[in-house]
PDB file of C-alpha atoms and ligand atoms in Angstrom:
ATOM      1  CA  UNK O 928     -20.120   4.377 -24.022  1.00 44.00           C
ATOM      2  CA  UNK O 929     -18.408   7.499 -22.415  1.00 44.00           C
ATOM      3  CA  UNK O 930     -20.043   8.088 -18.936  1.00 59.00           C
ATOM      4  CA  UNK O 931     -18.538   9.476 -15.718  1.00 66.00           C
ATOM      5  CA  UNK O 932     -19.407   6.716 -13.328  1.00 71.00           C
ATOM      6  CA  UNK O 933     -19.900   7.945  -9.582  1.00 75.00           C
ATOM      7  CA  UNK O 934     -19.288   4.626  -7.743  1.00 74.00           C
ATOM      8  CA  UNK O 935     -18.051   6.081  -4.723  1.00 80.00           C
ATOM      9  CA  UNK O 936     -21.314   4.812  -2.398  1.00 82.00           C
ATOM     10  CA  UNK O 937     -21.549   1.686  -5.132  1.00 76.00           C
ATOM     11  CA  UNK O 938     -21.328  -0.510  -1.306  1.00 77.00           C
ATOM     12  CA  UNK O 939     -24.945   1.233  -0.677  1.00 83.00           C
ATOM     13  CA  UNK O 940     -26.381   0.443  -3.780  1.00 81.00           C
ATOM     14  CA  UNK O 941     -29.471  -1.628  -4.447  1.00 81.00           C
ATOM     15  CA  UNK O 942     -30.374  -3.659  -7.492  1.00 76.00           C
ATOM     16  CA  UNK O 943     -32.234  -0.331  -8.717  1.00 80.00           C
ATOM     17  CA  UNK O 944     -29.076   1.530  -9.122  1.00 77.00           C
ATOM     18  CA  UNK O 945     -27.102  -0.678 -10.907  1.00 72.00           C
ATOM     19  CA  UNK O 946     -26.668  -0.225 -14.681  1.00 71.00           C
ATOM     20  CA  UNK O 947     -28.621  -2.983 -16.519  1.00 73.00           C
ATOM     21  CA  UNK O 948     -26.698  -5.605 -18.821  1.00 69.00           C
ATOM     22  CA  UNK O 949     -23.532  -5.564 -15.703  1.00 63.00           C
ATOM     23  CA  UNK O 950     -21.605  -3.066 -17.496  1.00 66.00           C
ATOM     24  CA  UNK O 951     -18.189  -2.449 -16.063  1.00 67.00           C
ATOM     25  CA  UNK O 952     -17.888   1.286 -15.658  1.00 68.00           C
ATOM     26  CA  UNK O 953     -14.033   1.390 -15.346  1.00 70.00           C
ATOM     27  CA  UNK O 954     -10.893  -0.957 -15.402  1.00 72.00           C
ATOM     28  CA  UNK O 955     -10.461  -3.173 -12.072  1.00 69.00           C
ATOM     29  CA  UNK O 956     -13.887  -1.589 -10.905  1.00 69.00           C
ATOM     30  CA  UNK O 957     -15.125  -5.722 -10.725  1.00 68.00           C
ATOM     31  CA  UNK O 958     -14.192  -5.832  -6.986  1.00 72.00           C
ATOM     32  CA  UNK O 959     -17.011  -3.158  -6.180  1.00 71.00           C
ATOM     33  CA  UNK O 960     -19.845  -5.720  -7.683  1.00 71.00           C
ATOM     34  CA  UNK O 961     -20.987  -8.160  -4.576  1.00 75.00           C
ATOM     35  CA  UNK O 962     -22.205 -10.451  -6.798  1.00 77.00           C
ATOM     36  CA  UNK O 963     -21.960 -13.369  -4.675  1.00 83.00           C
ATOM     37  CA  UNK O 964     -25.928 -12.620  -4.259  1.00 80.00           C
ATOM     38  CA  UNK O 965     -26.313 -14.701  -7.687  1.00 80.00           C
ATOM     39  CA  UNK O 966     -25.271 -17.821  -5.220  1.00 90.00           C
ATOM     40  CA  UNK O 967     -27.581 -20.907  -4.916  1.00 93.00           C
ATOM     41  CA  UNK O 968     -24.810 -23.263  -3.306  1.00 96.00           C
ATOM     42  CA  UNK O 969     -22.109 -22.211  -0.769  1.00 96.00           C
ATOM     43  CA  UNK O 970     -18.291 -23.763  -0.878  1.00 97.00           C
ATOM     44  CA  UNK O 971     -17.171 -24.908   2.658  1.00 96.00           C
ATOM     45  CA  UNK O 972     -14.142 -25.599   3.830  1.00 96.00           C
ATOM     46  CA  UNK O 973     -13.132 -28.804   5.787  1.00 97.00           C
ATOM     47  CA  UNK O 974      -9.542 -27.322   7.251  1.00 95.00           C
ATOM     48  CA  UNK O 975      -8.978 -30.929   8.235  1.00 97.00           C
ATOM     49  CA  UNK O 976      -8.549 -32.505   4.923  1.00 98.00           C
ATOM     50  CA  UNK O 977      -7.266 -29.048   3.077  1.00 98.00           C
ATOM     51  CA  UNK O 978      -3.438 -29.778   1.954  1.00 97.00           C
ATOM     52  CA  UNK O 979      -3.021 -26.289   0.583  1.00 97.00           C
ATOM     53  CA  UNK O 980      -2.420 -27.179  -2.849  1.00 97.00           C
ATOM     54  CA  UNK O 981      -4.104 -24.445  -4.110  1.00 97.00           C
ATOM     55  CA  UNK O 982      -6.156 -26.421  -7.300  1.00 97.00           C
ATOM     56  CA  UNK O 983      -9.087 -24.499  -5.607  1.00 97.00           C
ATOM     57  CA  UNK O 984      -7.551 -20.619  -6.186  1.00 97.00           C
ATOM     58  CA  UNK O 985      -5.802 -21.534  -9.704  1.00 96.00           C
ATOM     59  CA  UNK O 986      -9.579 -22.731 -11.240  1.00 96.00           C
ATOM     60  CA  UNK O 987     -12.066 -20.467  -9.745  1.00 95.00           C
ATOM     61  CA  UNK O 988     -13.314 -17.958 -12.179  1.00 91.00           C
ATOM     62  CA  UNK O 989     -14.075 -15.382  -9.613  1.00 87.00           C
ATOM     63  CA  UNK O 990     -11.128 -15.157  -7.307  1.00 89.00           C
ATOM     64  CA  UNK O 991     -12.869 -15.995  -4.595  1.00 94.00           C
ATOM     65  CA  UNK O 992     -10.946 -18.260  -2.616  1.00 96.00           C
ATOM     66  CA  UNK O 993      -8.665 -16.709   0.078  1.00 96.00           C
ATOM     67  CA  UNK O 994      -4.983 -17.572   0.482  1.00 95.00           C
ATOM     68  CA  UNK O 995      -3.335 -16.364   3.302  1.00 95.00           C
ATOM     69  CA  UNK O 996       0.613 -17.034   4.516  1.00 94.00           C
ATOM     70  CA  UNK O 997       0.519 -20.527   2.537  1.00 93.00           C
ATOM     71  CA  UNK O 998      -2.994 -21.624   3.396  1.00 96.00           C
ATOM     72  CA  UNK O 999      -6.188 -21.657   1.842  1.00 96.00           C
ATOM     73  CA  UNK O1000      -8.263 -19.531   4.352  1.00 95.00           C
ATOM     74  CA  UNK O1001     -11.641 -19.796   3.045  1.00 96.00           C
ATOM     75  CA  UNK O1002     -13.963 -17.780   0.137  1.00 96.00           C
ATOM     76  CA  UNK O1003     -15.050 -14.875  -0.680  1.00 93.00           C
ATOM     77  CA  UNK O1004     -18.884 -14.572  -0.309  1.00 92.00           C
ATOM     78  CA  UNK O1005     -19.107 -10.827  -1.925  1.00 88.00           C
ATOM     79  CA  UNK O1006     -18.077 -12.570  -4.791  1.00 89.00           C
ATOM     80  CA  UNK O1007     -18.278 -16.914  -4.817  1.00 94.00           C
ATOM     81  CA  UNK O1008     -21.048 -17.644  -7.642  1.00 92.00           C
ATOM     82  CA  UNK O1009     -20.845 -20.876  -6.361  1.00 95.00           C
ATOM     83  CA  UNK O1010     -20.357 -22.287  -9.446  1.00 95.00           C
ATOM     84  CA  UNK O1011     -18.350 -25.719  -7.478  1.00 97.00           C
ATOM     85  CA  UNK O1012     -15.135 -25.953  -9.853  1.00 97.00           C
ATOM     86  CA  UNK O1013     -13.292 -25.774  -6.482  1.00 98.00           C
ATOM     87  CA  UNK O1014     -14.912 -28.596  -5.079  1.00 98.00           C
ATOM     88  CA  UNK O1015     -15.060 -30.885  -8.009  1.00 98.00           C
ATOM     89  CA  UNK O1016     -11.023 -29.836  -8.423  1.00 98.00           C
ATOM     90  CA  UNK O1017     -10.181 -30.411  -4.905  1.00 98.00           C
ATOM     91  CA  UNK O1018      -8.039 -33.685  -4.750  1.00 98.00           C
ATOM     92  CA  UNK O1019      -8.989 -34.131  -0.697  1.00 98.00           C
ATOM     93  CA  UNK O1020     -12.400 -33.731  -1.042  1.00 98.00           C
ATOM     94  CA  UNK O1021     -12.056 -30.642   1.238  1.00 98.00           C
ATOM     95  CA  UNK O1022     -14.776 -28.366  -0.506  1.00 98.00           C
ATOM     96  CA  UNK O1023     -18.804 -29.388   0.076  1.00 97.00           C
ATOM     97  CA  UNK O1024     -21.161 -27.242  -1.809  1.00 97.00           C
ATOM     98  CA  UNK O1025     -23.773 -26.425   0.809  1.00 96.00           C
ATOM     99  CA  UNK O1026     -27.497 -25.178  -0.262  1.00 94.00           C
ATOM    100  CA  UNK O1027     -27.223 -21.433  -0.132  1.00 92.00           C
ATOM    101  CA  UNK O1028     -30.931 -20.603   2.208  1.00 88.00           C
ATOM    102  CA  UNK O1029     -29.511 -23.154   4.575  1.00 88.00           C
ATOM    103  CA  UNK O1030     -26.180 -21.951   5.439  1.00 87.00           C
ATOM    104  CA  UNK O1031     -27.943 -18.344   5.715  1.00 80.00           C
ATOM    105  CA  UNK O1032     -30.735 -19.899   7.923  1.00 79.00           C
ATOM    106  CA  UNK O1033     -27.512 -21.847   9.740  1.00 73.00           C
ATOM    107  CA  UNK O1034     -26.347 -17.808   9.814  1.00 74.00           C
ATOM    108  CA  UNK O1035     -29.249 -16.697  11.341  1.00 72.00           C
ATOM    109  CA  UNK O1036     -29.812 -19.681  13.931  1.00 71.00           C
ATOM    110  CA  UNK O1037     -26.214 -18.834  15.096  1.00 70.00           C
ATOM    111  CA  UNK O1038     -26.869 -14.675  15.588  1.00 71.00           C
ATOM    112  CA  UNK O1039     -29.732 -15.512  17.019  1.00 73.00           C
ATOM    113  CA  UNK O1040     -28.327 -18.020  19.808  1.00 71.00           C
ATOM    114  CA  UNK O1041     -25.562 -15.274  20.153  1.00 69.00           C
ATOM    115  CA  UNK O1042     -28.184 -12.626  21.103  1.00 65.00           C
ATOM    116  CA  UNK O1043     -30.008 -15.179  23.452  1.00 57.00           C
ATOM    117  CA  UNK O1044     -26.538 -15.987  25.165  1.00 47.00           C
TER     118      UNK O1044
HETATM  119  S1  SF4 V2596     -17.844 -22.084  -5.932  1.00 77.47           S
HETATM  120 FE1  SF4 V2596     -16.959 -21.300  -7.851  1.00 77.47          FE
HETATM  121  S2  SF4 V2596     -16.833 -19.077  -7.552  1.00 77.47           S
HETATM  122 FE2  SF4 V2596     -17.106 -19.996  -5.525  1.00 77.47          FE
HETATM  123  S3  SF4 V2596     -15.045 -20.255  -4.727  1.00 77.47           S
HETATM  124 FE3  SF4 V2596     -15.622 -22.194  -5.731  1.00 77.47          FE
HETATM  125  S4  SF4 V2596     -14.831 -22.000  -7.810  1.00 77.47           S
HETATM  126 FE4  SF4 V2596     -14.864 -19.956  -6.922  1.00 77.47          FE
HETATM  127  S1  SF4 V2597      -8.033 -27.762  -3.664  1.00 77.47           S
HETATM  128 FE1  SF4 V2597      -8.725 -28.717  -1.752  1.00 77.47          FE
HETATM  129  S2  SF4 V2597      -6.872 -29.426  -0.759  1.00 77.47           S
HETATM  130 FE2  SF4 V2597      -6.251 -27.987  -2.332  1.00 77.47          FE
HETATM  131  S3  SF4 V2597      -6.135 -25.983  -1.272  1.00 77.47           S
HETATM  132 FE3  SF4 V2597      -8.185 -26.143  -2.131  1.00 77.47          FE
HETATM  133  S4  SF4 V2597      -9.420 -27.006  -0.466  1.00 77.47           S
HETATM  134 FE4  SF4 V2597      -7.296 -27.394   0.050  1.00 77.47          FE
END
């Protein structure tokens, strides 16, 4: 397929502009896909029992778990399928997959008590 892909607003995009059958339009264009939407379960993070081994970013298949000056920092969201291989690798038990409509209804509980404040 030759096309000449305008991604440049892809950020703007709504499931009606994407290209059916997730076709890649260019090398290392993956990034621009937020397809963390696909998520029914969320990884979190207990800091506490994290040793920053790392098991967590060597087997996820999305790259979506942040490293940062020796320490695991969190996920990705844009892009965390929330497939669990982190938490079922993680020797500390450091990972719980969450339900996905809670944590956003956790989300909007917090904005919401923000706004109130
Ligand atoms: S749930 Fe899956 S995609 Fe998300 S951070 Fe863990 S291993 Fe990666
Ligand atoms: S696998 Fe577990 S202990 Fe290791 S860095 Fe990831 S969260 Fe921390």
């Amino acid at each position: 397929m030759s096309k000449n892909w305008d991604y440049s607003k892809i950020r703007q995009w709504t499931w009606r502009e994407h290209p059916l059958g997730a076709v890649i339009p260019e090398a290392a264009t993956a990034d621009h896909y937020e397809t963390g939407g696909w998520r029914s379960l969320r990884p979190v993070l207990d800091r506490e029992k994290c040793i920053d081994c790392f098991f967590c970013f060597i087997y996820c298949p999305d790259s979506s778990v942040m490293v940062q000056e020796d320490k695991m920092t969190g996920f990705k969201l844009q892009h965390c399928k929330g497939c669990g291989i982190c938490a079922h690798e993680c020797p500390k038990e450091a990972i719980t997959m969450i339900n996905e409509a809670e944590a956003k209804g956790l989300e909007t509980c917090a904005a919401d008590n923000k706004d109130g404040a």
